[in-house]
Amino acid sequence: MTDITPSGASLLVQDARTQKRNRAEARFKMYGLAAIAVGLLMLVILLTTIISRGTGAFQQTYVTLEVPLLEAKLDKKGNRDLADIKKVSTFGYAPLMKAAFEEKVAAAGIETSLKSKQMAALLSKDAAATLRNYVLQDVDVIGQTIEFEFLTNSRVDGYLKGRVSRDSMANDKSINAAQLDLVDALIADGSLRKRFNLDFITGADASDQRPEAAGMGVAMIGSFFMMLVVLALALPIGVAASIYLEEFAPKNWITDIIEVNISNLAAVPSIVFGILGLAVFINYMHLPNSAPLVGGLVLTLMTLPTIIISTRASLKSVPPSIRDAALGVGASKMQSVFHHVLPLAAPGILTGTIIGLAQALGETAPLLLIGMVGFIASNPPDGITSGLMDPNSAMPAQIYEWAKRADPAFYERAWGGIIILLVFLITMNAIAVLLRRRFERRW
Amino acid sequence: MRDNIISEKDVMQNQTAHPAKIAARNVQVYYGDTHAIKDVNVDIEANTVTAFIGPSGCGKSTFLRCINRMNDTIDVCRVEGDIRIDGEDIYDRKVDPVQLRAKVGMVFQKPNPFPKSIYDNVAYGPRIHGLARNKAELDDIVEKALRRGAIWNEVKDRLHAPGTGLSGGQQQRLCIARAVATEPEVLLMDEPCSALDPIATAQVEELIDELRQSYSVVIVTHSMQQAARVSQKTAFFHLGNLVEFGETDKIFTAPEDPRTESYITGRIG
Ligand SMILES: Nc1ncnc2c1ncn2[C@@H]1O[C@H](COP(=O)(O)OP(=O)(O)OP(=O)(O)O)[C@@H](O)[C@H]1O
Ligand SMILES: [Mg+2]
């Protein structure tokens, strides 16, 4: 037996080794904090940029005019026949707008050298169409004088948002100083103002000349239908495949290969799925171009591995004793899975599915290849079939499309679109987190 | 009292008429290349408690799991030989293990109630086997099973509370109730008391003694005292071999094999 000699060191004094260890620990904590700080800084920069650039898109400049809906111009026969009234194109409405603008300027007592045509040029190219749609909806308004809020064009809007200034105007042919004077006067009069623009969230895309009228609404519907396809296909297929692989399949080299390949699929760049979709769904199966159905199919391919991997992980996390218990009382394999294992794994499966959907929602590259970008100014689809089969865009593709266009007003809308997309993604991820919290570890 | 005596007699007669409820012949179990059970022959009688004892890793659980084919769920596990219940080969290709397990219930070492209500835990087996025609019948079955599990008084007021919210000992008794609810003929128990305190253990042991009236019970235990208290027959396993099998009294007082003797006196294990 050897004596255990006390070292004699006091506990109140740290020895050299302890000091060294403590320093290493402190250093490591510093690295960690620094890493988190950098991450947070990036996030703050990202969010402030997006918000500062994007919020403008949710506001739009409108001018209030009183438009006399002259029967002589809109319904020459005077019998309120819709077919006849439809024959009047937006050009037919232009004189009404001009007159209304002149009237407004006179009523407000504004001195201006502008002709009525130049005044009306301040309006959006969409204004006449808005008025026409309004009349076509209810032909009985013909003959009355109605007050209407019209979109102004993107230059006026830019002027109010500080994007267009009197200096930058010098080499811009579409607006001049006199027009801006008129805008200032109308602002002072209170008839021209910037307000929240719901159409940006609900409306359709608009052509190059009318950025002020463009909205995300239809692209959102496109995304919605794609997600519907993804959910309807990827969830059942993914869950069935996972249950089979995890609970029923024998463990041998074939299942090993399948497993490796599923992991590989999760790592395949999404554009590869895009070109696959182009080759198989469009060129071979002749499904329509740019259809959310095709987009959804492609995104399903992309989302499947994510769902399979997360489903298998949550099936694995159900303790085997639960399976034993079920088998022990004489449940069949399938009963043990469907009555006991699956309900316990469900929150995990849902979380994985939502995260997979969120990924798919933000995916752009494969949509480029199947033609879901480009100008699609269709109205919202009327029904599920048309929602699936009619050409449409998707939120991220719409953002890409806007960012590509020349007019800075579209650029602003791209940022605005990103805000909408982020709201969706954050909501979905929050739901996933909540689900996980709510149902975590019930056994 | 008188009735009891008579029924005991009947039991004895029955035993002589049908000597073995479970008959195992030349059973070999392999986990991959590991030979876990070597050539085991054993006859387990009806209305008897049979205890399996032996050092850790000797194959008690493995052999127990052969009797209700739970080993089927382990991919690498291979069972050879012949196990008969009431003369029927349970490894016959025509036998559906699911049907077998309804007849041979099992209680596991770790209490494993379903994360459902106490009621649903017990009702699950009868439900899937269609033992009850209506809710009232099911209620009866559940109550009876919980009473036999010696847990009815503790849970009768909270049948719809989750079974996982019970204490460890209560959970184990709930699992026993769940196992008896399907009216099995054989009850396998793998160290059912290892998670229980002495009081709960005493309750479970009492319960086992009662269950013997209607079932044949096989219990794996690490406690010699428990084996001596509850069982009529004892089997001593060592390194995959069945070393000695016989009347419990005899095994504990006059073991034939030196290995049995060293184990029960605490020299190997
Ligand atoms: N699933 C398995 N895969 C591989 N080998 C196993 C498996 N289960 C058990 N074994 C092996 O089989 C042998 C017997 O195991 P078993 O669980 O039957 O022992 P036991 O007697 O029940 O022990 P304990 O008293 O510790 O529970 C051991 O050597 C063990 O390593
Ligand atoms: Mg064991």
PDB file of C-alpha atoms in Angstrom, chain A residues 90 97 123-133 150-153 199 205-207 209-214:
ATOM      1  CA  THR A  90     -59.446  51.585 -73.509  1.00  0.00           C
ATOM      2  CA  MET A  97     -59.682  60.735 -68.383  1.00  0.00           C
ATOM      3  CA  LEU A 123     -51.776  58.488 -65.002  1.00  0.00           C
ATOM      4  CA  SER A 124     -50.799  54.873 -65.235  1.00  0.00           C
ATOM      5  CA  LYS A 125     -51.358  53.149 -68.550  1.00  0.00           C
ATOM      6  CA  ASP A 126     -53.489  50.893 -66.455  1.00  0.00           C
ATOM      7  CA  ALA A 127     -55.896  53.657 -65.440  1.00  0.00           C
ATOM      8  CA  ALA A 128     -58.106  53.507 -68.521  1.00  0.00           C
ATOM      9  CA  ALA A 129     -58.361  49.740 -68.235  1.00  0.00           C
ATOM     10  CA  THR A 130     -59.355  50.023 -64.590  1.00  0.00           C
ATOM     11  CA  LEU A 131     -62.112  52.431 -65.526  1.00  0.00           C
ATOM     12  CA  ARG A 132     -63.279  50.236 -68.378  1.00  0.00           C
ATOM     13  CA  ASN A 133     -63.472  47.164 -66.135  1.00  0.00           C
ATOM     14  CA  PHE A 150     -56.395  56.080 -60.380  1.00  0.00           C
ATOM     15  CA  LEU A 151     -52.882  54.744 -60.258  1.00  0.00           C
ATOM     16  CA  THR A 152     -50.296  57.287 -61.368  1.00  0.00           C
ATOM     17  CA  ASN A 153     -47.440  56.162 -63.537  1.00  0.00           C
ATOM     18  CA  ASP A 199     -53.248  45.098 -55.473  1.00  0.00           C
ATOM     19  CA  ASP A 205     -48.175  40.783 -63.098  1.00  0.00           C
ATOM     20  CA  ALA A 206     -48.240  43.695 -65.540  1.00  0.00           C
ATOM     21  CA  SER A 207     -46.374  44.471 -68.731  1.00  0.00           C
ATOM     22  CA  GLN A 209     -44.806  49.795 -69.293  1.00  0.00           C
ATOM     23  CA  ARG A 210     -46.975  49.455 -66.223  1.00  0.00           C
ATOM     24  CA  PRO A 211     -44.829  48.460 -63.249  1.00  0.00           C
ATOM     25  CA  GLU A 212     -47.181  50.341 -60.935  1.00  0.00           C
ATOM     26  CA  ALA A 213     -49.944  47.841 -61.699  1.00  0.00           C
ATOM     27  CA  ALA A 214     -47.922  44.676 -61.182  1.00  0.00           C
TER      28      ALA A 214
END
